[in-house]
Short mmCIF file of C-alpha atoms in Angstrom, two decimals:
data_model
loop_
_atom_site.label_atom_id
_atom_site.label_comp_id
_atom_site.label_asym_id
_atom_site.label_seq_id
_atom_site.Cartn_x
_atom_site.Cartn_y
_atom_site.Cartn_z
CA ARG A 1 -108.81 135.68 -139.02
CA VAL A 2 -110.05 138.01 -141.88
CA SER A 3 -110.23 136.70 -145.44
CA TYR A 4 -111.07 138.83 -148.48
CA LEU A 5 -111.61 138.09 -152.39
CA LEU A 6 -110.82 140.00 -155.33
CA LYS A 7 -114.17 140.92 -157.00
CA ALA A 8 -113.21 143.47 -159.54
CA VAL A 9 -110.41 145.40 -161.14
CA VAL A 10 -110.90 148.90 -162.62
CA TYR A 11 -108.64 149.87 -165.41
CA ILE A 12 -107.89 153.36 -166.86
CA GLY A 13 -106.18 154.56 -170.15
CA GLY A 14 -106.96 156.80 -173.01
CA TYR A 15 -109.20 159.01 -170.94
CA HIS A 16 -111.58 156.11 -170.29
CA PHE A 17 -112.05 153.14 -167.90
CA SER A 18 -113.21 149.84 -167.88
CA THR A 19 -113.53 146.78 -165.42
CA CYS A 20 -113.14 143.14 -165.20
CA PHE A 21 -115.32 141.53 -162.44
CA VAL A 22 -116.03 138.08 -161.17
CA THR A 23 -119.25 136.33 -160.15
CA ALA A 24 -119.51 132.99 -158.53
CA ALA A 25 -118.79 131.18 -161.68
CA MET A 26 -118.01 133.69 -164.32
CA VAL A 27 -115.33 136.41 -165.39
CA TRP A 28 -117.10 139.64 -166.91
CA LYS A 29 -115.70 142.50 -168.77
CA TYR A 30 -117.39 145.90 -168.67
CA ASP A 31 -116.54 148.77 -171.19
CA GLY A 32 -119.48 151.23 -171.53
CA ARG A 33 -118.00 151.90 -175.05
CA GLN A 34 -118.57 148.28 -176.28
CA ASN A 35 -121.51 146.02 -176.45
CA ASN A 36 -124.09 148.83 -175.90
CA GLY A 37 -122.73 149.17 -172.18
CA THR A 38 -123.81 145.53 -171.62
CA PRO A 39 -121.12 143.16 -169.69
CA ILE A 40 -119.31 140.66 -171.88
CA CYS A 41 -118.87 137.22 -170.32
CA LEU A 42 -115.14 136.32 -170.77
CA ASP A 43 -115.10 132.74 -169.38
CA GLN A 44 -115.98 130.47 -166.46
CA TYR A 45 -114.02 131.58 -163.35
CA GLN A 46 -110.97 129.83 -162.43
CA PRO A 47 -108.79 131.16 -159.66
CA SER A 48 -105.76 131.21 -162.20
CA ASP A 49 -107.85 133.90 -164.26
CA LEU A 50 -106.73 136.40 -161.49
CA CYS A 51 -103.10 136.03 -162.81
CA ASN A 52 -104.27 137.54 -165.99
CA ILE A 53 -105.34 140.94 -164.74
CA GLN A 54 -102.22 143.01 -165.55
CA THR A 55 -103.98 144.75 -168.57
CA LEU A 56 -107.39 144.95 -170.19
CA ASP A 57 -107.55 146.09 -173.64
CA GLY A 58 -104.27 148.08 -173.24
CA ARG A 59 -105.46 149.64 -170.06
CA VAL A 60 -103.47 149.28 -166.85
CA PRO A 61 -105.25 148.45 -163.27
CA SER A 62 -105.98 151.46 -161.19
CA HIS A 63 -108.30 150.12 -158.55
CA PHE A 64 -108.69 146.53 -157.01
CA ILE A 65 -111.99 145.91 -155.30
CA TYR A 66 -112.20 143.38 -152.52
CA VAL A 67 -115.14 141.93 -150.65
CA LEU A 68 -114.90 140.31 -147.06
CA THR A 69 -115.80 136.66 -147.18
CA ALA A 70 -118.70 135.42 -145.38
CA SER A 71 -116.66 132.92 -143.45
CA ALA A 72 -114.42 135.69 -142.17
CA VAL A 73 -117.33 137.36 -140.38
CA SER A 74 -118.17 135.86 -136.93
CA ILE A 75 -121.20 137.04 -134.95
CA SER A 76 -120.93 136.68 -131.24
#
C-alpha cells in the first residue's frame, strides 16, 4: 500500500506565483513579493486546512506537491 501526503500547493495568477506549504505542525504561505520573501505562518496545521486550498490571494492552484509517507516505504 502506498500513501502520500499533500505538502504544498503552488498558485499562479497575475504573472506571478505563490505557495502554501505544510510542515509537521504549521501551515505557511510564501510569496516573494510579500514579507521580504520570508514565509508567513498562517496557522497551526489541521487536516481540515487542506479543504481551504482553492485560492490563495486570488490565485488558483497550478501544482500540487505530494510526498511519500515513511510508513508507506518497506525495506526488504
